[in-house]
XYZ file of C-alpha atoms in Angstrom:
455
model
C -66.694 25.745 -9.471
C -65.472 26.637 -13.146
C -67.707 29.106 -14.844
C -67.266 30.623 -18.403
C -69.077 33.965 -18.815
C -69.822 35.464 -21.986
C -70.717 39.306 -22.347
C -72.358 40.455 -25.468
C -71.791 43.816 -27.360
C -74.342 45.806 -25.184
C -72.785 44.487 -22.125
C -69.292 46.085 -23.227
C -70.794 48.945 -24.953
C -70.241 51.771 -22.592
C -68.392 52.988 -19.541
C -71.396 52.288 -17.263
C -72.044 48.747 -18.762
C -68.330 47.879 -18.452
C -68.587 48.847 -14.634
C -71.115 46.414 -14.348
C -69.090 43.785 -15.845
C -66.200 44.551 -13.650
C -68.584 44.275 -10.596
C -69.941 41.055 -11.747
C -66.704 39.312 -12.379
C -65.031 40.583 -9.354
C -67.867 39.438 -7.354
C -67.366 35.847 -8.252
C -66.151 33.277 -5.592
C -63.671 31.603 -7.864
C -61.566 32.347 -10.908
C -63.481 32.332 -14.252
C -63.186 32.623 -18.043
C -64.641 35.608 -19.545
C -65.573 35.869 -22.896
C -66.220 39.289 -24.525
C -67.663 40.629 -27.742
C -66.483 43.837 -29.459
C -67.852 47.067 -27.957
C -71.583 47.389 -28.740
C -71.993 48.400 -32.476
C -68.462 48.383 -33.280
C -68.697 45.175 -35.691
C -71.237 46.977 -37.878
C -68.982 50.190 -37.747
C -65.934 48.393 -38.611
C -67.740 46.969 -41.684
C -69.411 50.136 -42.892
C -65.919 51.748 -42.730
C -64.364 49.068 -44.832
C -67.053 49.487 -47.258
C -66.489 53.316 -47.456
C -62.635 52.553 -47.932
C -63.126 50.161 -50.771
C -65.352 52.758 -52.447
C -62.479 55.029 -52.191
C -64.496 57.451 -49.884
C -61.696 59.134 -47.634
C -64.288 59.982 -44.986
C -63.093 56.575 -43.482
C -60.499 58.605 -41.928
C -63.246 60.335 -39.737
C -64.766 57.106 -38.910
C -61.344 55.851 -37.803
C -60.906 58.906 -35.509
C -64.177 57.998 -33.961
C -63.240 54.398 -33.455
C -59.945 55.495 -31.869
C -61.499 57.947 -29.593
C -64.098 55.670 -28.177
C -61.465 52.802 -27.145
C -59.162 55.718 -25.516
C -62.199 57.176 -23.727
C -62.852 53.628 -22.004
C -59.421 53.161 -21.222
C -58.982 56.568 -19.594
C -62.264 56.103 -17.570
C -61.703 52.425 -16.301
C -58.204 51.152 -16.777
C -55.930 51.866 -13.713
C -53.744 54.820 -13.967
C -50.515 52.679 -13.715
C -51.713 50.391 -16.580
C -53.054 52.869 -18.999
C -49.990 53.495 -20.805
C -49.384 49.968 -21.469
C -52.762 49.237 -22.536
C -53.112 52.396 -24.798
C -49.933 51.288 -26.493
C -51.209 47.856 -26.967
C -54.539 49.080 -28.268
C -53.016 51.823 -30.325
C -50.871 49.049 -32.265
C -54.077 47.393 -33.158
C -55.683 50.534 -34.187
C -52.761 51.645 -36.293
C -52.959 48.091 -38.089
C -56.756 48.752 -38.633
C -56.120 51.908 -40.229
C -53.413 50.444 -42.599
C -55.969 48.076 -43.842
C -58.522 50.777 -44.557
C -55.817 52.838 -46.327
C -54.944 49.831 -48.401
C -58.582 49.184 -49.375
C -58.872 52.810 -50.337
C -56.051 52.259 -52.829
C -57.117 49.045 -54.400
C -60.920 49.813 -54.352
C -61.646 46.245 -53.431
C -62.858 44.460 -50.311
C -61.685 40.797 -50.394
C -63.478 38.470 -47.882
C -60.456 37.529 -46.138
C -59.586 41.355 -45.564
C -63.006 42.006 -44.176
C -62.639 39.019 -41.833
C -59.242 40.440 -40.432
C -60.971 44.070 -40.034
C -63.882 42.912 -37.938
C -61.620 40.788 -35.503
C -60.042 43.952 -34.339
C -63.074 44.680 -32.328
C -62.795 41.603 -30.015
C -58.844 41.903 -30.030
C -59.114 45.165 -28.632
C -62.153 44.825 -26.287
C -60.518 41.753 -24.712
C -57.279 43.691 -24.068
C -59.197 46.544 -22.312
C -61.518 44.325 -20.286
C -58.628 42.027 -19.195
C -57.213 45.264 -17.493
C -60.375 46.654 -16.089
C -60.878 43.570 -14.001
C -58.620 43.406 -10.944
C -56.234 40.505 -11.118
C -57.230 39.227 -14.752
C -55.028 38.280 -17.528
C -55.448 38.005 -21.390
C -55.437 35.107 -23.781
C -55.698 35.582 -27.563
C -58.465 33.660 -29.023
C -56.480 33.461 -32.409
C -53.878 31.155 -30.741
C -56.445 28.491 -29.804
C -59.758 28.690 -31.650
C -58.945 27.109 -35.246
C -61.179 26.716 -38.279
C -61.173 24.736 -41.553
C -62.893 25.309 -44.858
C -66.028 23.352 -45.346
C -67.882 24.064 -48.725
C -66.611 27.607 -48.800
C -67.369 28.214 -45.059
C -65.157 28.372 -41.916
C -66.167 26.049 -39.372
C -64.578 25.235 -36.190
C -61.868 22.350 -36.169
C -63.433 20.771 -33.054
C -60.578 18.411 -32.216
C -57.828 20.769 -32.700
C -59.544 23.675 -30.959
C -60.497 21.153 -28.140
C -56.664 20.281 -27.632
C -55.404 23.935 -28.006
C -57.984 25.161 -25.443
C -57.011 22.394 -22.781
C -53.222 23.367 -23.376
C -54.079 27.351 -23.119
C -56.072 27.010 -20.019
C -54.364 25.086 -17.229
C -56.793 23.996 -14.380
C -57.470 24.969 -11.832
C -57.304 28.688 -12.641
C -55.180 30.926 -10.908
C -57.103 34.361 -11.669
C -59.770 35.323 -14.166
C -58.903 35.033 -17.727
C -60.439 37.443 -20.474
C -60.465 36.231 -24.242
C -62.179 37.647 -27.382
C -65.335 35.954 -28.784
C -66.120 35.381 -32.367
C -62.555 35.469 -33.698
C -60.324 32.510 -34.996
C -57.647 31.445 -37.481
C -57.585 29.074 -40.314
C -55.543 26.047 -39.202
C -53.848 25.483 -42.501
C -53.313 29.182 -43.899
C -53.079 31.047 -40.689
C -55.520 33.659 -41.746
C -57.793 35.395 -39.611
C -61.231 34.057 -39.754
C -64.349 34.221 -37.358
C -67.187 31.926 -36.225
C -70.083 33.926 -37.904
C -73.284 34.610 -36.298
C -73.436 34.065 -32.864
C -69.725 33.552 -32.636
C -68.822 34.852 -29.333
C -71.570 32.382 -27.856
C -69.758 29.789 -29.709
C -66.384 30.640 -28.367
C -67.792 30.471 -24.916
C -69.407 27.230 -25.471
C -66.279 25.835 -27.006
C -64.376 26.652 -24.088
C -66.838 25.474 -21.539
C -67.300 22.092 -23.212
C -63.374 21.638 -23.776
C -62.761 22.371 -20.182
C -65.856 20.469 -18.622
C -66.996 23.809 -16.888
C -69.702 23.671 -14.159
C -71.767 26.409 -15.895
C -71.907 28.615 -18.932
C -73.402 32.092 -18.161
C -74.398 34.312 -21.070
C -74.779 37.811 -19.930
C -77.134 40.063 -22.251
C -79.459 43.067 -21.936
C -82.490 41.032 -20.995
C -83.514 39.217 -17.551
C -83.589 36.018 -19.170
C -86.061 33.909 -21.574
C -89.688 35.426 -21.541
C -92.764 33.738 -22.422
C -93.256 36.017 -25.430
C -91.738 39.236 -26.830
C -92.380 41.744 -24.111
C -92.625 44.568 -26.975
C -95.751 42.743 -28.093
C -97.052 41.004 -25.012
C -97.454 43.200 -21.952
C -97.770 40.516 -19.401
C -94.920 38.313 -20.755
C -92.931 36.968 -17.806
C -89.584 35.440 -17.138
C -89.167 31.485 -17.577
C -87.148 30.676 -14.691
C -86.016 27.088 -15.969
C -86.207 25.221 -19.248
C -84.596 22.485 -21.088
C -81.870 22.804 -24.021
C -84.619 21.613 -26.584
C -87.192 24.310 -25.441
C -84.509 26.997 -25.623
C -83.543 25.954 -29.174
C -87.028 25.625 -30.472
C -87.916 29.195 -28.949
C -84.908 30.767 -30.639
C -85.413 28.875 -34.031
C -88.789 30.413 -33.851
C -87.713 34.001 -33.536
C -86.712 34.465 -29.983
C -83.498 36.444 -30.031
C -81.958 35.420 -26.679
C -79.173 32.850 -28.062
C -78.353 31.468 -31.567
C -78.994 27.686 -31.259
C -76.216 26.374 -33.123
C -73.512 28.091 -30.924
C -74.844 26.078 -27.821
C -74.412 22.774 -29.061
C -71.118 22.048 -27.543
C -72.380 22.469 -23.929
C -75.738 20.698 -24.969
C -73.944 17.617 -25.852
C -71.712 17.850 -22.708
C -74.932 18.578 -20.497
C -73.247 21.841 -19.172
C -76.106 24.135 -17.849
C -76.550 27.602 -19.258
C -77.638 30.576 -17.244
C -78.998 33.619 -19.119
C -78.397 36.753 -17.125
C -78.806 40.542 -17.258
C -75.682 42.691 -17.062
C -77.955 45.773 -16.467
C -80.053 43.822 -13.540
C -77.323 41.283 -12.264
C -79.490 40.483 -9.074
C -82.275 39.194 -11.445
C -82.387 35.327 -11.122
C -82.414 34.720 -14.864
C -83.206 31.591 -16.867
C -81.503 28.341 -16.146
C -81.249 25.787 -19.141
C -80.361 22.230 -18.693
C -81.243 18.748 -19.922
C -83.822 18.464 -17.126
C -87.473 18.687 -18.173
C -89.217 20.754 -15.762
C -93.001 20.280 -15.753
C -93.116 18.266 -18.724
C -96.508 18.996 -20.672
C -96.358 22.784 -19.934
C -96.234 25.443 -22.311
C -92.835 27.306 -21.965
C -93.140 30.174 -24.159
C -94.594 31.574 -27.374
C -92.400 33.232 -30.203
C -92.911 34.013 -33.916
C -91.397 34.453 -37.408
C -92.645 37.166 -39.621
C -91.923 37.313 -43.391
C -92.889 33.925 -44.230
C -93.894 32.361 -47.276
C -95.996 28.940 -47.559
C -96.124 26.725 -50.757
C -99.411 24.614 -50.629
C -99.471 21.280 -52.788
C -102.840 19.846 -53.351
C -103.998 16.665 -54.834
C -104.320 12.946 -54.155
C -100.470 12.678 -53.620
C -100.546 15.208 -50.623
C -102.326 12.427 -48.460
C -99.222 10.212 -48.980
C -97.363 12.269 -46.221
C -94.245 10.072 -46.118
C -93.593 10.208 -49.750
C -94.281 14.065 -50.276
C -92.519 14.987 -46.913
C -89.265 13.213 -47.967
C -89.153 14.575 -51.565
C -90.062 18.123 -50.471
C -87.402 18.193 -47.524
C -84.728 16.959 -49.880
C -85.472 19.470 -52.483
C -85.377 22.349 -49.709
C -82.125 20.785 -48.339
C -80.391 20.637 -51.677
C -81.219 24.304 -52.284
C -80.317 25.517 -48.707
C -83.882 26.579 -48.062
C -84.964 26.422 -44.258
C -88.356 24.914 -43.605
C -90.147 26.352 -40.543
C -93.096 24.128 -40.449
C -94.904 21.491 -42.505
C -98.693 21.429 -41.898
C -101.920 19.944 -43.267
C -104.464 22.839 -43.742
C -108.065 22.197 -43.315
C -108.549 21.549 -47.115
C -108.136 17.609 -47.614
C -105.273 16.290 -49.663
C -102.941 19.443 -49.220
C -99.727 19.883 -47.782
C -98.375 23.351 -46.660
C -94.423 24.078 -46.263
C -93.390 27.419 -44.546
C -90.127 29.229 -45.329
C -88.457 32.550 -45.230
C -90.295 34.887 -47.525
C -86.806 35.492 -49.342
C -86.888 31.884 -50.162
C -90.382 31.491 -51.399
C -90.027 31.909 -55.002
C -87.054 29.399 -55.281
C -88.869 27.046 -53.153
C -92.094 27.308 -55.482
C -89.721 26.791 -58.630
C -87.827 23.766 -57.222
C -91.121 22.038 -55.909
C -92.874 22.612 -59.280
C -89.862 21.030 -60.948
C -89.636 18.061 -58.651
C -93.310 17.327 -58.731
C -93.634 18.120 -62.505
C -94.593 14.357 -63.470
C -97.224 14.544 -60.645
C -98.755 17.846 -61.907
C -98.841 16.493 -65.318
C -100.446 13.076 -64.266
C -103.014 14.827 -61.941
C -101.555 13.315 -58.761
C -101.028 17.048 -57.850
C -103.620 19.650 -59.062
C -101.497 22.678 -58.018
C -98.581 23.906 -56.238
C -99.223 27.558 -55.029
C -97.423 30.066 -52.936
C -98.839 32.491 -50.361
C -96.959 35.530 -48.841
C -97.227 37.909 -46.200
C -97.597 35.407 -43.416
C -96.318 34.666 -39.856
C -95.674 31.601 -38.004
C -96.491 31.377 -34.103
C -94.751 28.685 -32.112
C -96.187 27.437 -28.968
C -93.198 25.603 -27.264
C -93.170 23.191 -24.328
C -91.718 19.682 -24.037
C -94.536 17.081 -23.883
C -96.704 19.699 -25.527
C -98.798 17.216 -27.184
C -99.982 15.843 -23.904
C -101.776 19.184 -23.097
C -105.458 18.319 -23.582
C -107.228 20.570 -26.191
C -104.360 22.909 -26.455
C -104.540 23.399 -30.272
C -108.398 23.369 -30.281
C -108.580 25.993 -27.352
C -105.923 28.314 -29.209
C -107.837 27.837 -32.431
C -111.109 28.644 -30.889
C -109.882 31.712 -29.264
C -108.371 32.958 -32.468
C -111.578 32.383 -34.466
C -113.635 34.219 -31.784
C -111.491 36.999 -32.368
C -111.971 36.956 -36.139
C -108.517 35.588 -37.029
C -108.116 33.009 -39.573
C -105.666 30.310 -39.038
C -104.194 29.277 -42.503
C -102.623 26.116 -41.135
C -101.734 24.205 -37.923
C -98.805 21.754 -37.340
C -99.484 19.698 -34.285
C -98.069 16.288 -35.077
C -94.478 16.954 -36.332
C -92.917 17.626 -32.920
C -93.266 16.672 -29.314
C -92.129 20.335 -28.331
C -93.814 22.609 -30.688
C -97.272 23.405 -32.087
C -96.980 25.985 -34.993
C -99.847 27.935 -36.353
C -99.896 30.151 -39.576
C -101.858 33.758 -39.549
C -101.691 36.524 -41.917
C -98.921 38.910 -41.109
C -101.331 41.760 -40.521
C -102.960 39.827 -37.528
C -99.784 38.709 -35.974
C -99.658 40.971 -32.990
C -103.219 40.426 -31.987
C -102.788 36.504 -32.744
C -99.635 36.533 -30.250
C -101.625 38.393 -27.635
C -104.480 35.841 -27.964
C -102.209 32.762 -27.885
C -100.338 33.982 -24.965
C -103.328 34.514 -23.187
C -104.916 30.993 -24.195
C -101.632 29.254 -22.903
C -100.935 31.346 -19.727
C -104.299 32.208 -18.178
């Protein structure tokens, strides 16, 4: 059975957590590919130190000493004595290169994007070398050799066909032993410059490798026991979700659950390779199993929320023409790079509400006023208004529309507790019911909603 395991920054952040990683991998029945992030918190530290350097602030040298010491402490504590000199030399060479980059930035007092991309790559380049030498019998492969990107509208995106071919060439199957690689990092296929895969990049590296090699399972090891029915910091009786579908996991994450970043798991989703979410700090917990199977269709799987939301509401006769107003509004949002959380019809007749991140609210309002200017002048639309300080609650489960009276029961429970629902979206998705409340009520509303769904 071929497994790809991904360990995030918290899993490789300390000597104790790295002991857990070692025990988990060495306890496997067969060789696996292990994808690691930079040491916990290091990527932010690398970026902050780069900014110090570019400002001409020589205190970057003290930060650099701390970065160097942290890596050496881990090598000394966990790498077998006979390997320490070799590993220290390899990591020191990378640390020296990193310090040279900082020195260069301090001289030119600029921080080019490509230099920052190279600087943040050092985190995974060093952690993967160290972890490969902590795990008995493991070897190291450099992700820069086989994860390739291309420019797409000034963004770096994975060149899937090339990366797929290089992964197959790099990892000969069956594996003879564990192989450790760095997540997140990549190289431009044309220029050879170091790039990265962006947010959720280590998950994406693991998913690309799993998909290319037709792995049996992708395990994502993090610092939680799996997906929970709600945020345990808000909902005291939140419980682990043992099994869920790909769609349910992506919907929950799209609406605020921070377990995985949905775009990064598309490669395994399309190959129907199951994912398991597990806890490095509690490895015996069963975790959450994600696959294309729909378990207990017509059951609420979880509740999540997004704060800092604005809503633009369009009112007037045209709002009754849902097909036209949706099409035009979505096109405007897409052209301007604005994410839409939900589209709902409030209780007011002939009105339509569109929810988006608060940071995009003003732009969304301007663009919609411009797009529907003729209708505002003719009276087909009476007004286009923006409301801030709102939150979206999403109730997720495949086949959720088949749950009798779900929306009614939630609305009743909220109303009984004096919480006004600004809008509800029940008809646009087979998987999600979304409701809109004032941000000041979000914690109470989440608790009431969770109780209504999980009696």
